[in-house]
Every structure is written in structure tokens, then in C-alpha cells.
Short mmCIF file of C-alpha atoms in Angstrom, two decimals:
data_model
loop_
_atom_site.label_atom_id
_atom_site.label_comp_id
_atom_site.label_asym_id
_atom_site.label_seq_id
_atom_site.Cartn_x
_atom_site.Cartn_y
_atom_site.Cartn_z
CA UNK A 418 -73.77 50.60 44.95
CA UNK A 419 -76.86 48.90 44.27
CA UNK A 420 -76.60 44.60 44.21
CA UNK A 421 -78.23 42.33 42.46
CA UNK A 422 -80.71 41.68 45.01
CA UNK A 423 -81.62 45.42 45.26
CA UNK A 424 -81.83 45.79 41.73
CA UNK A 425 -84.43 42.57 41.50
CA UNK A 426 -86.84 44.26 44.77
CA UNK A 427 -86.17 47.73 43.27
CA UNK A 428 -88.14 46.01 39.47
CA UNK A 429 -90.91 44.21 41.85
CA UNK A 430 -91.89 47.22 42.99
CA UNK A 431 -92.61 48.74 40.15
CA UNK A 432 -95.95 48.30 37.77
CA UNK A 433 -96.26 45.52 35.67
CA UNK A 434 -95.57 47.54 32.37
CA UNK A 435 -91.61 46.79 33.46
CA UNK A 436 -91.47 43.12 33.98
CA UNK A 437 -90.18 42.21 30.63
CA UNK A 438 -87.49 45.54 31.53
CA UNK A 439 -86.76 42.72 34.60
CA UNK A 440 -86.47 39.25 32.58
CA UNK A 441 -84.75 41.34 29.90
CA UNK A 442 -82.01 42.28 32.47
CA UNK A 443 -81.67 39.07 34.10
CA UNK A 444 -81.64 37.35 31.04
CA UNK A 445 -78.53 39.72 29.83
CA UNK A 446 -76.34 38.87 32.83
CA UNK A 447 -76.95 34.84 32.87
CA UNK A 448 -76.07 35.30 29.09
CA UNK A 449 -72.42 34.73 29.36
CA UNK A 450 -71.32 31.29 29.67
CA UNK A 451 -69.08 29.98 32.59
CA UNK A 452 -65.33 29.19 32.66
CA UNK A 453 -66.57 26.01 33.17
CA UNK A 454 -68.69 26.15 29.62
CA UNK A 455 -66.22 28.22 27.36
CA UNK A 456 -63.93 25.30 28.18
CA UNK A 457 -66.16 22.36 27.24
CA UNK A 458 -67.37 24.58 24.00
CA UNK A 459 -63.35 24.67 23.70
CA UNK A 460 -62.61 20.61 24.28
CA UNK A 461 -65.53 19.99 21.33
CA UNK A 462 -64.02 22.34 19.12
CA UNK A 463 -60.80 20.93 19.69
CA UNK A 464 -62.44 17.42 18.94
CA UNK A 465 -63.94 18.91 15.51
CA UNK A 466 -60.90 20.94 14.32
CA UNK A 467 -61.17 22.56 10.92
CA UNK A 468 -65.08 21.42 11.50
CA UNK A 469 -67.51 23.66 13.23
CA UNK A 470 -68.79 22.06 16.27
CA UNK A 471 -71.80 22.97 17.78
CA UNK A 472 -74.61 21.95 20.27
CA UNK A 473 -77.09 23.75 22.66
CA UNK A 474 -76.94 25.06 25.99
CA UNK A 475 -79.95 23.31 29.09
CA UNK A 476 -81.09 24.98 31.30
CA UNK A 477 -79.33 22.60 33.67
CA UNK A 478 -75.79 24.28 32.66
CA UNK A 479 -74.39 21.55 30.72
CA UNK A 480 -72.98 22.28 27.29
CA UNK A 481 -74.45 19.70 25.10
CA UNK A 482 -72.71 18.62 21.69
CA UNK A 483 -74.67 18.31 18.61
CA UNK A 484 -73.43 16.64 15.20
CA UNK A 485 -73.14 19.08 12.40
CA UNK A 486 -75.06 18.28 9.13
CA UNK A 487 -74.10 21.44 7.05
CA UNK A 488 -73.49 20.63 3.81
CA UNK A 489 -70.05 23.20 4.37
CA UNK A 490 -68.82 22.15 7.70
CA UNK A 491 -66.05 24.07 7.44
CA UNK A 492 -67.61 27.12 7.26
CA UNK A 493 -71.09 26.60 8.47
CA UNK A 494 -73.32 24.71 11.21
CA UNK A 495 -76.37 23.42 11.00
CA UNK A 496 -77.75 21.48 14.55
CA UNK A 497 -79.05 17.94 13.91
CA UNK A 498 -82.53 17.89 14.92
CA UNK A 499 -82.11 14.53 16.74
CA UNK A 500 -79.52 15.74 18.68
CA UNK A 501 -81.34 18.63 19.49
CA UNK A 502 -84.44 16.74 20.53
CA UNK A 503 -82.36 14.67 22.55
CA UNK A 504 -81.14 17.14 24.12
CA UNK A 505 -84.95 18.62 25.03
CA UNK A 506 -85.09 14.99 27.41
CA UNK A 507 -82.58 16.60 29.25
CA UNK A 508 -83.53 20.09 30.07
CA UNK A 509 -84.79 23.16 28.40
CA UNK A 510 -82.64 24.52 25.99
CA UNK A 511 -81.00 28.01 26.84
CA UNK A 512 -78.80 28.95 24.24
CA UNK A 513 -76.71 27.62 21.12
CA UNK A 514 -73.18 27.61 20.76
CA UNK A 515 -70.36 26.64 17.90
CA UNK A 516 -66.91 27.29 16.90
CA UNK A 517 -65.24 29.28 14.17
CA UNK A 518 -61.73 26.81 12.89
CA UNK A 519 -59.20 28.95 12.43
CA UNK A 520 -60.71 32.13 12.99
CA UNK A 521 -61.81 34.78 15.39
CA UNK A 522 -65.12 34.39 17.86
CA UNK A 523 -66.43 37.16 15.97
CA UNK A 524 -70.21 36.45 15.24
CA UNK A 525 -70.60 36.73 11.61
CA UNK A 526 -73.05 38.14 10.59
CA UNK A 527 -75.17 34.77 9.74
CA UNK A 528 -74.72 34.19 13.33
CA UNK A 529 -76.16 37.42 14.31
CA UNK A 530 -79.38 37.13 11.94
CA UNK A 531 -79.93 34.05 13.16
CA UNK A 532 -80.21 34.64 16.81
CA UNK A 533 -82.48 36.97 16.07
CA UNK A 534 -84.58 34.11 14.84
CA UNK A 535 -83.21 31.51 17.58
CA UNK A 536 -84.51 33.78 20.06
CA UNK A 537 -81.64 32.57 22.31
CA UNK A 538 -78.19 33.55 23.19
CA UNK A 539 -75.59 32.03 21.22
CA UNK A 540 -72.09 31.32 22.25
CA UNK A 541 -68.96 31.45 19.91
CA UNK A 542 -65.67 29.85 20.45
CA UNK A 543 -62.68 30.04 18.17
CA UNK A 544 -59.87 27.00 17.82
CA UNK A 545 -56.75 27.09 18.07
CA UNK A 546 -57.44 30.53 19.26
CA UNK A 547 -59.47 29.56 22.61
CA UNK A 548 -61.84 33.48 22.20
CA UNK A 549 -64.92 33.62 22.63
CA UNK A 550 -67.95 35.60 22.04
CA UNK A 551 -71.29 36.00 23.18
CA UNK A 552 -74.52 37.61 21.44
CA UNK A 553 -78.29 38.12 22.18
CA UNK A 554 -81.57 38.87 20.33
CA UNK A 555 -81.92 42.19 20.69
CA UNK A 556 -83.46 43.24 17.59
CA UNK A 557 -80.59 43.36 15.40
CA UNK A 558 -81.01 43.49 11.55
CA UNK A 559 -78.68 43.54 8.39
CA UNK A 560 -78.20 46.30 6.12
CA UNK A 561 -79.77 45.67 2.91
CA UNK A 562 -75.85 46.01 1.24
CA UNK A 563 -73.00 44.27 1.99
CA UNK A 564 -74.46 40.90 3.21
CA UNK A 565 -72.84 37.50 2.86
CA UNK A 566 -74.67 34.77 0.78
CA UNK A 567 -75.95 32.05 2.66
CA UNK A 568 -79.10 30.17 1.51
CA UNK A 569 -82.38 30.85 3.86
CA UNK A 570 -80.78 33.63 5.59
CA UNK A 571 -79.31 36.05 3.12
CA UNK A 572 -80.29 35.42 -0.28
CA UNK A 573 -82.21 36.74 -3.09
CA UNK A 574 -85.34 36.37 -1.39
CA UNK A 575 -84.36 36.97 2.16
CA UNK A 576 -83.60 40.38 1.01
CA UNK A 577 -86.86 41.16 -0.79
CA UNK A 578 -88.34 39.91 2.23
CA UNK A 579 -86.36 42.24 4.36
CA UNK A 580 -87.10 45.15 2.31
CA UNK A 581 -91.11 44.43 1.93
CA UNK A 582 -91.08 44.24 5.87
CA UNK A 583 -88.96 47.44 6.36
CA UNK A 584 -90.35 49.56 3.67
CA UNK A 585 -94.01 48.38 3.45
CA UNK A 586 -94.45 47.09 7.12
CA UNK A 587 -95.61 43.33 5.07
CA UNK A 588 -94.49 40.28 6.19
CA UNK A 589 -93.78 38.45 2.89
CA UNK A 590 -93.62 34.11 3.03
CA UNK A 591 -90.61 32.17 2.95
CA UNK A 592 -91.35 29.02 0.75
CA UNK A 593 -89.89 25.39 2.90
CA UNK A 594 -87.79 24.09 0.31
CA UNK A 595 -84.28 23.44 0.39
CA UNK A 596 -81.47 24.63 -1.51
CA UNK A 597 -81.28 23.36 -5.17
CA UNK A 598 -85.21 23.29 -5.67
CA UNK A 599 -84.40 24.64 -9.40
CA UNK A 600 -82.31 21.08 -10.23
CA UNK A 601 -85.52 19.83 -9.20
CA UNK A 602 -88.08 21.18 -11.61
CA UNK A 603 -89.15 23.59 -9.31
CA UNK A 604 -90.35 27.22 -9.89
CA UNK A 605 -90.05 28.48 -6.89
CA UNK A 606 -90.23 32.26 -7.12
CA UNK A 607 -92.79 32.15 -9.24
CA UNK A 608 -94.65 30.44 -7.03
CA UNK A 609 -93.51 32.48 -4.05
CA UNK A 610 -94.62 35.80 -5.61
CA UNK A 611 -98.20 34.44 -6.16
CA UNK A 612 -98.56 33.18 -2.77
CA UNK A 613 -97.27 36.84 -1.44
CA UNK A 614 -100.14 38.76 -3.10
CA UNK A 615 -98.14 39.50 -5.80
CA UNK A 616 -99.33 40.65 -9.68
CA UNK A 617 -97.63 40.46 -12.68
CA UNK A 618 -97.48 43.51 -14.57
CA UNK A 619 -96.01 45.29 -17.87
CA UNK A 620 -96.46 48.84 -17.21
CA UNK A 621 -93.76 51.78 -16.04
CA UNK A 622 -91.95 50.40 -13.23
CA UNK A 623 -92.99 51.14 -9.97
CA UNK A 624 -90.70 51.17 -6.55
CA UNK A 625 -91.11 48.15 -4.90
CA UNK A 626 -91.63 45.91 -7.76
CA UNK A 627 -90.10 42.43 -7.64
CA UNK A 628 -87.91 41.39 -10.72
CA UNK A 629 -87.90 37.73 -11.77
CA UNK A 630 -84.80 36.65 -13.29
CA UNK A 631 -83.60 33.64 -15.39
CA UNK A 632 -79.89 33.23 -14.95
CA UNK A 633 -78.38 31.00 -17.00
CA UNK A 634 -81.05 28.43 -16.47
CA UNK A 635 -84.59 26.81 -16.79
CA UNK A 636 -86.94 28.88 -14.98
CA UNK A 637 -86.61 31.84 -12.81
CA UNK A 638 -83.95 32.14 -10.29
CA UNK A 639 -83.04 35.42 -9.00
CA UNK A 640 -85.31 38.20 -7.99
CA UNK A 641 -84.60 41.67 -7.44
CA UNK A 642 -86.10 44.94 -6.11
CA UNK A 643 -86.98 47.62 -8.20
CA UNK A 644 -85.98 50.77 -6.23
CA UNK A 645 -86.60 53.51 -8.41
CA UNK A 646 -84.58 56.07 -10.67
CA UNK A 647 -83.43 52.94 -12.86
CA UNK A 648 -81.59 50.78 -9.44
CA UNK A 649 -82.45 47.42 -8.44
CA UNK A 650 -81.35 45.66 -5.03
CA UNK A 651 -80.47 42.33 -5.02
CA UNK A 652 -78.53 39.35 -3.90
CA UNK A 653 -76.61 36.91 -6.13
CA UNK A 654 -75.67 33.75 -5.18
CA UNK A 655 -71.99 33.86 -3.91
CA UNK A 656 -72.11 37.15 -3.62
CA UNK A 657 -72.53 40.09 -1.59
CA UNK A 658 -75.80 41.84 -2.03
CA UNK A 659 -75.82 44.94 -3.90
CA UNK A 660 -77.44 47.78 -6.09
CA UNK A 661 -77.14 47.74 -9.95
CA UNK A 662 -78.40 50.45 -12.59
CA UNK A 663 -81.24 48.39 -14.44
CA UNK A 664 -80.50 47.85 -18.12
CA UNK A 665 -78.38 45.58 -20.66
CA UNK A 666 -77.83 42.69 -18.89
CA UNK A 667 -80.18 42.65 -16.31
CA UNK A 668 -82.78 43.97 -18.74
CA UNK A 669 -82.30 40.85 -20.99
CA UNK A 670 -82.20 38.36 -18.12
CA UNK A 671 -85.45 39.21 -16.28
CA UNK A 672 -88.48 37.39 -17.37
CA UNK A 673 -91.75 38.66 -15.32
CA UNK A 674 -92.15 41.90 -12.79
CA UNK A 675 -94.84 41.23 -10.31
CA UNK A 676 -96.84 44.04 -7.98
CA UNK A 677 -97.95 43.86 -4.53
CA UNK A 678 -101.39 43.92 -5.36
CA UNK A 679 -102.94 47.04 -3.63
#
């Protein structure tokens, strides 16, 4: 059996092409935290109870607690950036961890989309239940059904995003503004279309069109993807995202249709 040690002269001798093969592999089996972690992750969860903790994870080893500012502790994290810079004084930052209350270590699928963007390992701890997870990037990516709703990750827009990337290899923008920009006279989508390239048309439908909708409210607030043979995808707030046959309701609620322009 080949040991660590044999493994790491074994990748130096080959060409360069598989270094990042080598930091990929390394990287993998420092990626679980210690006995010695899981139970400080544990102790701060313990501290939070039905609150998720959370915090970051230096280079140094030390699990470092960070105060949550999600508007939903309960059921989501969000790492304050003081803490986190803070933290950056101390070492360089490694990984991200948090608990689930009450619940399995499972990642959820939030957590998994966003260590994808983290770029990091994150840890997962569940109290009472002392489990514990671990996850990497790895190039993971959500179906386009089925997803949770959770504003900036997987929402209306996320998900045209997704399927503009997928689909048309485009890398669509994500406008910096917080959740409840409609309360504040903003038109958001509208906006974002314009700033994607997009056209607004009134012709035959066309896959890939974007759908602005107006749902119960001011301006457009919901968009949606025009797939073809009469479906749209999209993602309601609360809700899971889905397909829908385009027509009645829908029909009546959508305002503008906008084109990539060519």
C-alpha cells in the first residue's frame, strides 16, 4: 500500500499538467475537521440552540465563532462580515462551518450551492444530535426543479441565471440589492434584463425568452423562462421551483417578454 508520502513524490514526478490533480487531493483529505473541531463546532451550537451558529475555519486550526445576522436564524446563517474580518487578523480562512437546530447534518441544498460559491469546505454540525457533515466545491449544481426558495441563491432570477449559463453558455448579472427592493420603489428586473442584453419583444414566443411578471403588486416581480411547447420554468417565492403550462393566469399576470439580443 502506497502512503501518503509516496502518493505526494509519486504527483512531483509527474508534469505540471497534474498539480492541481495534487492540491485537489490534498485539499480533499485535510477537508474533514478534527475531533478536536467537530466538538468546538458542537459547544457553539450548543451555546446557540434553536439558532444556527456559525463561524469560519483559519488556517491555524482554530474554529472561530461568528455572530449570525440572518434575518431567519432559525433556519438560516448569514456570517457577520466583522467577525469574519476579524477573523482574517488571525489566519487565513479555510473553511466555514454552522449548525442545523434540531435537525440532521445533512447539507441542504443552500449549503451545497453555496460552497460552490465559497470556494471552501464547509462543515455542518447538528444539535442535540452531535452529526456532522462535511462538503467541498466540486462543481456541484442544482436541478432546475425542485429547489428551495431562498433569496440570492435560489430564486426567480437565480434560476434564469442558471438556465442562461447552462443552456446558452452566458453568464447573466446578478443585480446587489437586497431582499425587499420592490417595497422600495425599485424595478429591479426590469432593470436587470436591460443590463443582461436583453430586448423586449411582442412577437411568437421564442425558447429562452424571459417573462416579466407583476404579482399582486407595483411593478414587476417574478420572471420566468419561456421553454417552449407552451411551459415556462420558474421560481416563486416560498416555493419550490417548477414548470407551468403558459396561459390564464400566468398569461394575465406577465407584463413584458424580453430577448437575448442576438
Amino acid at each position: 500500500m502506497v502512503n501518503d508520502n509516496g502518493i505526494l513524490n509519486l504527483f512531483n514526478r509527474l508534469p505540471s499538467i497534474f498539480k492541481a490533480a495534487k492540491a485537489a487531493f490534498f485539499m480533499g483529505k485535510a477537508m474533514t475537521a478534527t475531533s478536536e473541531q467537530i466538538a468546538a463546532m458542537l459547544d457553539y451550537a450548543a451555546q446557540a440552540g434553536a439558532r444556527e451558529a456559525c463561524g469560519l475555519v483559519l488556517d491555524s486550526g482554530r474554529v472561530y465563532p461568528c455572530r449570525n445576522l440572518a434575518d431567519d436564524p432559525e433556519h438560516f446563517f448569514r456570517i457577520d462580515p466583522a467577525g469574519r474580518a476579524a477573523a482574517e487578523q488571525l489566519g487565513r480562512v479555510v473553511g466555514i462551518w454552522h449548525s442545523h437546530p434540531y435537525g440532521t447534518a445533512e447539507p441542504s441544498l443552500i449549503d451545497r450551492a453555496m460552497c460552490e460559491r465559497s470556494g471552501l469546505p464547509w462543515h455542518v454540525v447538528s444539535h442535540p444530535g452531535g452529526d456532522y457533515r462535511h462538503i467541498a466545491p466540486s462543481g456541484w449544481r442544482a436541478d432546475y426543479l425542485g429547489r428551495p426558495y431562498c433569496y440570492g441563491v435560489f430564486d426567480c432570477w437565480e434560476l434564469v441565471r442558471d438556465w442562461y449559463a447552462r443552456e446558452r453558455g452566458l453568464s447573466l448579472p446578478r443585480p446587489n440589492e437586497p431582499d425587499g427592493w420592490e417595497e422600495r420603489g425599485l424595478d429591479l428586473f426590469t432593470t436587470a434584463a436591460e443590463a443582461a442584453g436583453f430586448i423586449w419583444v411582442d412577437d411568437e414566443p421564442q425558447a429562452g425568452d424571459v417573462l416579466l411578471m407583476q404579482i399582486r403588486g407595483q411593478r414587476p416581480n417574478h420572471v420566468a423562462v419561456w421553454l417552449g411547447d407552451g411551459r415556462i420554468l420558474h421560481h416563486l417565492r416560498d416555493r419550490q421551483s417548477e414548470t407551468h403550462i403558459y396561459g390564464g393566469w400566468w398569461q394575465r399576470v406577465t407584463v413584458r417578454r424580453a430577448r437575448i439580443r442576438a
